[in-house]
Amino acid sequence: MKVFLVAGARPNFMKIAPVYREAMKHEEVSCKIVHTGQHYDYDMSEAFFKDLEIPKPNFFLNAGSGSHAVQTAKIMVAFEELCEKERPDVVIVVGDVNSTLACSVVAKKSLIKVAHVEAGLRSFDLTMPEEINRMVTDCLSDYFFVTEESGRENLVKEGKEKESIHFVGHVMIDNLLYQAKRLDEKTMKGFSTYKLKKEKDGYAFLTLHRPSNVDTREAFSEIAGALNAIAEERPIFFPVHPRTEKMMKQFELKLSEKIVLLSPLGFKESLFLWKDAAVVLTDSGGLQEETTALAVPCVTLRENTERPITIETGSNVLGGTKKDSIVNAYREAMARDRKTYAVPPKWDGLASGRIWKVLLESPG
Ligand code: UD1
């Protein structure tokens, strides 16, 4: 079975790592990594390949940044050429970034089977580019690998055949558990934030990059107001995404001095910080789930989430995007008893194995 495993942007890399590792256990599988180049800075891409133990991509499409149309089109043109030349049997796409949509459309039109890992999640918010990417990818996929019950329900409601929906758990959690075991003292001592973490007890950890949160002055200022208020109670570590850095400069936003600005961090160093945080504040999809798996309180800086299981299991509080709603959610998260949190079904580190079992037993 000849398989292309597609990744383009930072959150994809955590998801392909365990799927690739598992593929290596099957002699009958030839698994090639395709990197679209959606993310390209060392900190956003190559550093993750090293950290996550993913080999260099077999194919690099060099798409780069651009408007949604430009970026998606560049990926599609390059991926179509590659598919015509190589003719894989299956293309595996993960998550919901532009690379996911671009490569699923091209594969399907090239009469190649599409497997979507993390299928069926819905925020029902069409102002979010990722929601459109999720919907289009799920319109075309042949295999739906879902992470939580809501994913299965959404796909059934959309008329997908039950036999093509596979509740396998979460490859992102496979990666998290694998990496957490490798976070030894020697590795931790090598981190630039090693000392800082020891000095700042009870810190919060923040990530922020959604266009709806950072691309307008009004939205970013509201959130900054909440962050500055929380920083009066505890220091906040903030690795800054390139998009966010650009907008902060453009708006000349003032953040509290108690918010420690950091460069984008590798996977292990980020984990090293957030796993012991008093609370994580984030607008990332993945971090909502990772904090759930390790029972770390999380406040999601969004009006909705496509990952409702993280709310149901108790660790995640939806904070909205207004100053008061965020501060209130933060208070609620801090007041909850962590011992009551639950880990979602099948988030056990074995999802990638389940995916390959399906692909090999029912190759379509
Ligand atoms: C993309 C994904 C988003 C994901 C996020 C994680 C889509 C629609 N969005 O958003 O779902 O949560 O990745 O990071 O696919 N840039 C750099 N260096 C890079 C990459 C980007 O400086 O390596 C800058 C560029 O100025 C670019 C901007 O960041 O214009 C945004 O990058 P882009 O890939 O368009 O979207 P993200 O916001 O990263």
Tab-separated table of C-alpha atoms and ligand atoms in Angstrom:
chain	number	residue	atom	x	y	z
A	1	MET	CA	0.000	0.000	0.000
A	2	LYS	CA	1.493	3.298	-1.102
A	3	VAL	CA	0.444	6.109	1.209
A	4	PHE	CA	1.089	9.852	1.268
A	5	LEU	CA	0.996	11.424	4.726
A	6	VAL	CA	0.386	15.157	4.327
A	7	ALA	CA	1.453	17.911	6.712
A	8	GLY	CA	1.742	21.634	6.185
A	9	ALA	CA	1.367	23.690	9.328
A	10	ARG	CA	2.636	23.403	12.879
A	11	PRO	CA	-0.356	21.581	14.417
A	12	ASN	CA	-0.108	18.910	11.695
A	13	PHE	CA	3.375	17.828	12.674
A	14	MET	CA	2.308	16.442	16.084
A	15	LYS	CA	-0.376	14.412	14.338
A	16	ILE	CA	1.713	12.832	11.586
A	17	ALA	CA	4.570	11.801	13.930
A	18	PRO	CA	2.801	8.818	15.565
A	19	VAL	CA	1.001	7.826	12.351
A	20	TYR	CA	4.373	7.645	10.586
A	21	ARG	CA	6.015	5.715	13.433
A	22	GLU	CA	3.228	3.193	13.351
A	23	ALA	CA	3.475	2.866	9.539
A	24	MET	CA	7.096	1.789	9.939
A	25	LYS	CA	5.871	-1.338	11.739
A	26	HIS	CA	4.134	-2.567	8.576
A	27	GLU	CA	6.375	-3.933	5.825
A	28	GLU	CA	3.539	-3.876	3.319
A	29	VAL	CA	3.170	-0.091	3.702
A	30	SER	CA	5.250	2.476	1.846
A	31	CYS	CA	4.540	5.739	3.668
A	32	LYS	CA	5.913	8.972	2.195
A	33	ILE	CA	5.726	12.309	3.992
A	34	VAL	CA	4.566	15.289	1.945
A	35	HIS	CA	5.264	18.716	3.483
A	36	THR	CA	3.315	21.429	1.686
A	37	GLY	CA	5.482	24.254	3.045
A	38	GLN	CA	2.497	26.170	4.481
A	39	HIS	CA	4.704	26.807	7.506
A	40	TYR	CA	8.375	27.242	6.681
A	41	ASP	CA	10.256	29.164	9.428
A	42	TYR	CA	12.728	26.977	11.293
A	43	ASP	CA	10.809	27.520	14.565
A	44	MET	CA	7.467	26.658	12.962
A	45	SER	CA	8.542	23.646	10.934
A	46	GLU	CA	12.016	22.064	10.881
A	47	ALA	CA	12.418	22.365	14.664
A	48	PHE	CA	9.265	20.272	15.038
A	49	PHE	CA	10.467	17.563	12.678
A	50	LYS	CA	13.579	17.199	14.850
A	51	ASP	CA	11.775	17.437	18.173
A	52	LEU	CA	9.051	14.987	17.166
A	53	GLU	CA	11.476	12.532	15.542
A	54	ILE	CA	9.886	12.758	12.104
A	55	PRO	CA	12.289	12.077	9.218
A	56	LYS	CA	12.830	14.766	6.592
A	57	PRO	CA	9.839	14.970	4.219
A	58	ASN	CA	10.080	12.861	1.067
A	59	PHE	CA	8.431	15.685	-0.863
A	60	PHE	CA	8.428	19.423	-0.093
A	61	LEU	CA	5.941	21.555	-2.029
A	62	ASN	CA	7.257	24.964	-0.926
A	63	ALA	CA	3.847	26.690	-0.919
A	64	GLY	CA	4.639	29.390	1.665
A	65	SER	CA	2.341	32.124	2.978
A	66	GLY	CA	-0.303	34.070	1.083
A	67	SER	CA	-4.017	34.778	1.091
A	68	HIS	CA	-6.182	31.697	1.561
A	69	ALA	CA	-6.771	31.409	-2.193
A	70	VAL	CA	-3.118	31.906	-3.098
A	71	GLN	CA	-1.813	29.487	-0.485
A	72	THR	CA	-4.432	26.822	-1.226
A	73	ALA	CA	-3.929	27.138	-4.989
A	74	LYS	CA	-0.152	26.834	-4.734
A	75	ILE	CA	-0.477	23.669	-2.671
A	76	MET	CA	-3.052	22.227	-5.078
A	77	VAL	CA	-0.961	22.811	-8.201
A	78	ALA	CA	2.153	21.249	-6.670
A	79	PHE	CA	0.291	18.351	-5.061
A	80	GLU	CA	-1.558	17.510	-8.282
A	81	GLU	CA	1.728	17.157	-10.149
A	82	LEU	CA	3.072	14.940	-7.405
A	83	CYS	CA	-0.019	12.722	-7.307
A	84	GLU	CA	0.011	12.253	-11.079
A	85	LYS	CA	3.663	11.215	-10.953
A	86	GLU	CA	3.582	9.001	-7.873
A	87	ARG	CA	-0.003	7.649	-7.838
A	88	PRO	CA	-0.384	6.754	-4.142
A	89	ASP	CA	-3.244	4.446	-3.121
A	90	VAL	CA	-4.282	6.584	-0.177
A	91	VAL	CA	-3.644	10.186	0.910
A	92	ILE	CA	-3.859	10.741	4.661
A	93	VAL	CA	-4.660	14.320	5.675
A	94	VAL	CA	-4.838	15.501	9.269
A	95	GLY	CA	-6.663	18.325	11.051
A	96	ASP	CA	-8.153	21.386	9.418
A	97	VAL	CA	-5.521	23.688	7.937
A	98	ASN	CA	-5.417	24.926	4.329
A	99	SER	CA	-3.070	22.068	3.381
A	100	THR	CA	-5.709	19.579	4.576
A	101	LEU	CA	-8.359	21.004	2.266
A	102	ALA	CA	-6.030	21.524	-0.702
A	103	CYS	CA	-4.623	17.997	-0.693
A	104	SER	CA	-7.938	16.257	-0.089
A	105	VAL	CA	-9.543	18.017	-3.073
A	106	VAL	CA	-6.604	17.169	-5.346
A	107	ALA	CA	-6.413	13.534	-4.213
A	108	LYS	CA	-10.115	12.938	-4.699
A	109	LYS	CA	-10.106	14.481	-8.179
A	110	SER	CA	-7.122	12.277	-9.020
A	111	LEU	CA	-9.258	9.248	-8.000
A	112	ILE	CA	-7.061	8.548	-4.962
A	113	LYS	CA	-8.636	7.539	-1.656
A	114	VAL	CA	-8.647	10.188	1.106
A	115	ALA	CA	-8.355	9.367	4.794
A	116	HIS	CA	-9.131	12.234	7.178
A	117	VAL	CA	-7.614	12.014	10.633
A	118	GLU	CA	-9.570	14.180	13.129
A	119	ALA	CA	-12.731	14.062	11.017
A	120	GLY	CA	-16.189	15.285	11.974
A	121	LEU	CA	-15.310	18.121	14.375
A	122	ARG	CA	-17.602	21.129	13.915
A	123	SER	CA	-17.682	24.582	15.498
A	124	PHE	CA	-20.672	25.513	13.291
A	125	ASP	CA	-18.915	28.854	12.847
A	126	LEU	CA	-18.347	29.539	9.185
A	127	THR	CA	-16.336	32.683	9.890
A	128	MET	CA	-13.546	30.317	10.907
A	129	PRO	CA	-11.414	29.188	7.942
A	130	GLU	CA	-10.736	25.879	9.678
A	131	GLU	CA	-14.483	25.089	9.774
A	132	ILE	CA	-14.651	25.404	5.994
A	133	ASN	CA	-11.535	23.241	5.660
A	134	ARG	CA	-13.088	20.589	7.919
A	135	MET	CA	-16.395	20.567	6.035
A	136	VAL	CA	-14.853	20.349	2.568
A	137	THR	CA	-12.405	17.633	3.597
A	138	ASP	CA	-15.201	15.599	5.157
A	139	CYS	CA	-17.339	15.988	2.017
A	140	LEU	CA	-14.674	14.124	0.072
A	141	SER	CA	-13.085	11.642	2.445
A	142	ASP	CA	-13.349	7.868	2.148
A	143	TYR	CA	-12.135	7.110	5.677
A	144	PHE	CA	-13.190	9.207	8.671
A	145	PHE	CA	-11.018	8.768	11.747
A	146	VAL	CA	-12.727	10.504	14.656
A	147	THR	CA	-11.358	11.595	18.007
A	148	GLU	CA	-14.542	12.057	20.004
A	149	GLU	CA	-18.199	11.091	19.940
A	150	SER	CA	-19.323	14.509	18.626
A	151	GLY	CA	-17.278	13.869	15.466
A	152	ARG	CA	-19.114	10.624	14.819
A	153	GLU	CA	-22.507	12.225	15.474
A	154	ASN	CA	-21.814	15.151	13.137
A	155	LEU	CA	-20.752	12.845	10.311
A	156	VAL	CA	-23.821	10.628	10.733
A	157	LYS	CA	-26.052	13.737	10.646
A	158	GLU	CA	-24.293	14.795	7.437
A	159	GLY	CA	-25.228	11.458	5.872
A	160	LYS	CA	-21.875	9.652	5.939
A	161	GLU	CA	-21.997	5.867	5.896
A	162	LYS	CA	-21.504	4.407	9.353
A	163	GLU	CA	-19.006	1.829	8.006
A	164	SER	CA	-16.628	4.588	6.900
A	165	ILE	CA	-16.568	6.297	10.332
A	166	HIS	CA	-13.991	4.932	12.766
A	167	PHE	CA	-13.756	6.179	16.344
A	168	VAL	CA	-10.057	5.545	16.924
A	169	GLY	CA	-9.095	8.064	19.619
A	170	HIS	CA	-6.601	10.851	19.053
A	171	VAL	CA	-3.200	10.714	17.356
A	172	MET	CA	-2.328	14.070	18.966
A	173	ILE	CA	-2.579	12.330	22.315
A	174	ASP	CA	-0.456	9.408	21.018
A	175	ASN	CA	2.233	11.992	20.343
A	176	LEU	CA	1.734	13.762	23.666
A	177	LEU	CA	2.104	10.601	25.744
A	178	TYR	CA	5.114	9.465	23.688
A	179	GLN	CA	6.863	12.827	24.133
A	180	ALA	CA	5.982	13.221	27.811
A	181	LYS	CA	7.958	10.024	28.525
A	182	ARG	CA	11.003	11.491	26.777
A	183	LEU	CA	11.078	14.706	28.790
A	184	ASP	CA	14.054	13.738	30.922
A	185	GLU	CA	16.190	15.958	33.157
A	186	LYS	CA	18.964	16.329	30.572
A	187	THR	CA	16.518	17.467	27.889
A	188	MET	CA	14.807	19.894	30.280
A	189	LYS	CA	18.100	21.440	31.395
A	190	GLY	CA	18.804	22.274	27.744
A	191	PHE	CA	15.706	24.504	27.463
A	192	SER	CA	16.143	28.289	27.460
A	193	THR	CA	13.172	28.535	29.844
A	194	TYR	CA	14.516	26.003	32.383
A	195	LYS	CA	15.533	28.626	34.967
A	196	LEU	CA	12.605	30.918	34.262
A	197	LYS	CA	10.134	28.129	35.075
A	198	LYS	CA	11.770	27.557	38.459
A	199	GLU	CA	11.690	31.260	39.285
A	200	LYS	CA	8.031	31.887	38.446
A	201	ASP	CA	5.841	29.631	40.502
A	202	GLY	CA	2.097	29.434	39.767
A	203	TYR	CA	2.446	30.781	36.252
A	204	ALA	CA	-0.103	30.701	33.444
A	205	PHE	CA	0.785	29.623	29.893
A	206	LEU	CA	-0.702	31.458	26.928
A	207	THR	CA	-0.993	30.849	23.187
A	208	LEU	CA	-2.882	33.182	20.876
A	209	HIS	CA	-2.939	33.287	17.094
A	210	ARG	CA	-6.465	32.999	15.638
A	211	PRO	CA	-7.075	35.714	13.023
A	212	SER	CA	-10.409	36.568	14.704
A	213	ASN	CA	-8.519	37.291	17.947
A	214	VAL	CA	-5.418	39.077	16.731
A	215	ASP	CA	-6.114	40.563	13.308
A	216	THR	CA	-8.219	43.524	14.506
A	217	ARG	CA	-7.196	46.090	17.083
A	218	GLU	CA	-10.573	45.875	18.789
A	219	ALA	CA	-10.500	42.097	19.304
A	220	PHE	CA	-6.843	41.953	20.318
A	221	SER	CA	-7.250	44.862	22.793
A	222	GLU	CA	-10.179	43.144	24.564
A	223	ILE	CA	-8.137	39.990	25.042
A	224	ALA	CA	-5.049	41.968	26.057
A	225	GLY	CA	-7.172	43.669	28.739
A	226	ALA	CA	-8.077	40.288	30.233
A	227	LEU	CA	-4.497	39.033	30.041
A	228	ASN	CA	-3.171	42.143	31.772
A	229	ALA	CA	-5.734	41.657	34.572
A	230	ILE	CA	-4.779	37.977	35.025
A	231	ALA	CA	-1.080	38.921	34.972
A	232	GLU	CA	-1.689	40.982	38.127
A	233	GLU	CA	-2.320	37.638	39.890
A	234	ARG	CA	0.245	35.389	38.250
A	235	PRO	CA	2.983	35.654	35.614
A	236	ILE	CA	2.064	34.524	32.126
A	237	PHE	CA	4.469	32.760	29.729
A	238	PHE	CA	3.600	33.670	26.167
A	239	PRO	CA	5.381	32.093	23.173
A	240	VAL	CA	4.343	34.436	20.368
A	241	HIS	CA	3.152	33.098	16.990
A	242	PRO	CA	4.532	35.022	13.937
A	243	ARG	CA	1.051	36.265	12.994
A	244	THR	CA	0.489	37.583	16.525
A	245	GLU	CA	3.899	39.228	16.676
A	246	LYS	CA	3.179	41.056	13.428
A	247	MET	CA	-0.186	42.324	14.692
A	248	MET	CA	1.158	43.330	18.124
A	249	LYS	CA	3.716	45.534	16.410
A	250	GLN	CA	1.173	46.970	13.990
A	251	PHE	CA	-1.296	47.884	16.772
A	252	GLU	CA	1.487	48.955	19.193
A	253	LEU	CA	-0.346	46.974	21.879
A	254	LYS	CA	0.798	47.310	25.470
A	255	LEU	CA	0.998	44.069	27.368
A	256	SER	CA	1.776	43.905	31.090
A	257	GLU	CA	5.444	43.454	32.003
A	258	LYS	CA	4.345	40.387	33.938
A	259	ILE	CA	3.611	38.695	30.617
A	260	VAL	CA	6.873	37.041	29.566
A	261	LEU	CA	7.168	37.121	25.774
A	262	LEU	CA	8.994	34.126	24.254
A	263	SER	CA	9.861	33.035	20.713
A	264	PRO	CA	7.789	30.139	19.322
A	265	LEU	CA	8.822	27.029	21.267
A	266	GLY	CA	9.507	23.487	20.137
A	267	PHE	CA	7.025	20.797	21.123
A	268	LYS	CA	8.971	19.463	24.089
A	269	GLU	CA	9.779	22.859	25.573
A	270	SER	CA	6.207	23.998	25.207
A	271	LEU	CA	5.014	20.819	26.940
A	272	PHE	CA	7.621	21.339	29.657
A	273	LEU	CA	6.017	24.708	30.434
A	274	TRP	CA	2.289	24.080	30.030
A	275	LYS	CA	2.090	20.712	31.811
A	276	ASP	CA	2.950	22.393	35.128
A	277	ALA	CA	1.079	25.645	34.530
A	278	ALA	CA	-1.600	26.687	37.010
A	279	VAL	CA	-3.772	27.365	33.979
A	280	VAL	CA	-3.432	27.416	30.196
A	281	LEU	CA	-5.041	30.255	28.240
A	282	THR	CA	-5.342	29.452	24.556
A	283	ASP	CA	-7.200	29.798	21.278
A	284	SER	CA	-5.540	26.684	19.847
A	285	GLY	CA	-7.588	23.586	19.090
A	286	GLY	CA	-4.843	21.132	19.968
A	287	LEU	CA	-3.931	22.604	23.315
A	288	GLN	CA	-7.537	22.359	24.503
A	289	GLU	CA	-7.220	18.628	23.945
A	290	GLU	CA	-3.705	18.144	25.252
A	291	THR	CA	-4.554	19.930	28.514
A	292	THR	CA	-7.590	17.669	28.797
A	293	ALA	CA	-5.395	14.582	28.449
A	294	LEU	CA	-3.028	15.745	31.219
A	295	ALA	CA	-5.732	17.282	33.455
A	296	VAL	CA	-4.406	20.842	33.286
A	297	PRO	CA	-7.030	23.624	33.668
A	298	CYS	CA	-7.620	25.458	30.399
A	299	VAL	CA	-9.480	28.609	29.415
A	300	THR	CA	-10.290	28.731	25.712
A	301	LEU	CA	-10.169	32.225	24.273
A	302	ARG	CA	-12.941	31.663	21.763
A	303	GLU	CA	-16.729	31.910	21.547
A	304	ASN	CA	-17.106	28.255	20.559
A	305	THR	CA	-15.192	25.018	20.283
A	306	GLU	CA	-15.370	22.148	17.819
A	307	ARG	CA	-14.019	19.936	20.599
A	308	PRO	CA	-16.930	19.729	23.086
A	309	ILE	CA	-15.492	16.687	24.850
A	310	THR	CA	-12.861	18.964	26.440
A	311	ILE	CA	-15.657	20.961	28.099
A	312	GLU	CA	-17.677	17.889	29.124
A	313	THR	CA	-14.711	16.252	30.852
A	314	GLY	CA	-14.224	19.332	33.015
A	315	SER	CA	-10.772	20.754	32.308
A	316	ASN	CA	-11.724	23.300	29.654
A	317	VAL	CA	-13.801	26.447	30.241
A	318	LEU	CA	-14.971	28.476	27.258
A	319	GLY	CA	-13.824	32.017	27.990
A	320	GLY	CA	-15.230	33.940	25.042
A	321	THR	CA	-13.249	36.850	23.672
A	322	LYS	CA	-14.330	39.760	25.878
A	323	LYS	CA	-12.318	41.014	28.817
A	324	ASP	CA	-14.921	40.215	31.486
A	325	SER	CA	-15.923	36.822	30.104
A	326	ILE	CA	-12.287	35.718	29.966
A	327	VAL	CA	-11.530	36.861	33.503
A	328	ASN	CA	-14.702	35.152	34.781
A	329	ALA	CA	-13.800	31.910	32.992
A	330	TYR	CA	-10.314	32.108	34.457
A	331	ARG	CA	-11.814	32.401	37.963
A	332	GLU	CA	-14.059	29.431	37.285
A	333	ALA	CA	-11.174	27.308	35.964
A	334	MET	CA	-9.096	28.120	39.051
A	335	ALA	CA	-11.965	27.231	41.386
A	336	ARG	CA	-12.550	23.753	39.914
A	337	ASP	CA	-11.138	20.612	41.495
A	338	ARG	CA	-8.731	18.961	39.051
A	339	LYS	CA	-9.413	15.572	40.563
A	340	THR	CA	-12.895	15.644	39.010
A	341	TYR	CA	-11.573	15.907	35.433
A	342	ALA	CA	-11.942	12.864	33.193
A	343	VAL	CA	-9.900	11.673	30.205
A	344	PRO	CA	-12.000	11.076	27.062
A	345	PRO	CA	-12.480	7.497	25.805
A	346	LYS	CA	-9.650	6.057	23.688
A	347	TRP	CA	-7.253	8.932	24.376
A	348	ASP	CA	-4.776	6.282	25.383
A	349	GLY	CA	-1.853	6.588	22.985
A	350	LEU	CA	-3.061	3.813	20.672
A	351	ALA	CA	-5.009	5.733	18.019
A	352	SER	CA	-2.386	5.423	15.254
A	353	GLY	CA	-2.372	1.642	15.612
A	354	ARG	CA	-6.149	1.601	15.233
A	355	ILE	CA	-5.920	3.747	12.079
A	356	TRP	CA	-3.468	1.396	10.349
A	357	LYS	CA	-5.549	-1.600	11.335
A	358	VAL	CA	-8.535	-0.068	9.506
A	359	LEU	CA	-6.507	0.985	6.451
A	360	LEU	CA	-4.887	-2.434	6.081
A	361	GLU	CA	-7.974	-4.503	6.787
A	362	SER	CA	-10.337	-2.511	4.563
A	363	PRO	CA	-8.182	-0.951	1.848
A	364	GLY	CA	-11.312	0.018	-0.147
B	1	UD1	C1	-2.404	28.181	10.350
B	1	UD1	C2	-3.750	27.419	10.266
B	1	UD1	C3	-4.375	27.353	11.659
B	1	UD1	C4	-3.406	26.792	12.675
B	1	UD1	C5	-2.123	27.620	12.640
B	1	UD1	C6	-1.094	27.132	13.621
B	1	UD1	C7	-5.066	27.660	8.221
B	1	UD1	C8	-6.238	28.317	7.619
B	1	UD1	N1	-4.694	28.128	9.412
B	1	UD1	O1	-2.689	29.517	10.734
B	1	UD1	O2	-5.521	26.529	11.591
B	1	UD1	O3	-4.000	26.840	13.941
B	1	UD1	O4	-1.586	27.544	11.312
B	1	UD1	O5	0.052	27.896	13.567
B	1	UD1	O6	-4.519	26.754	7.639
B	1	UD1	N2	4.317	32.943	9.110
B	1	UD1	C9	5.651	33.027	9.366
B	1	UD1	N3	6.363	31.861	9.340
B	1	UD1	C10	5.807	30.661	9.073
B	1	UD1	C11	4.439	30.606	8.830
B	1	UD1	C12	3.695	31.750	8.851
B	1	UD1	O7	6.202	34.081	9.614
B	1	UD1	O8	6.531	29.641	9.081
B	1	UD1	C13	3.537	34.200	9.162
B	1	UD1	C14	3.253	34.770	7.794
B	1	UD1	O9	3.357	36.151	7.874
B	1	UD1	C15	1.818	34.392	7.521
B	1	UD1	C16	1.228	34.349	8.937
B	1	UD1	O10	2.303	33.945	9.790
B	1	UD1	O11	1.178	35.307	6.695
B	1	UD1	C17	0.106	33.361	9.087
B	1	UD1	O12	0.459	32.060	8.615
B	1	UD1	P1	-0.647	31.096	7.951
B	1	UD1	O13	-0.054	29.768	7.645
B	1	UD1	O14	-1.318	31.821	6.828
B	1	UD1	O15	-1.731	30.960	9.067
B	1	UD1	P2	-1.607	30.678	10.602
B	1	UD1	O16	-2.141	31.851	11.311
B	1	UD1	O17	-0.250	30.174	10.993
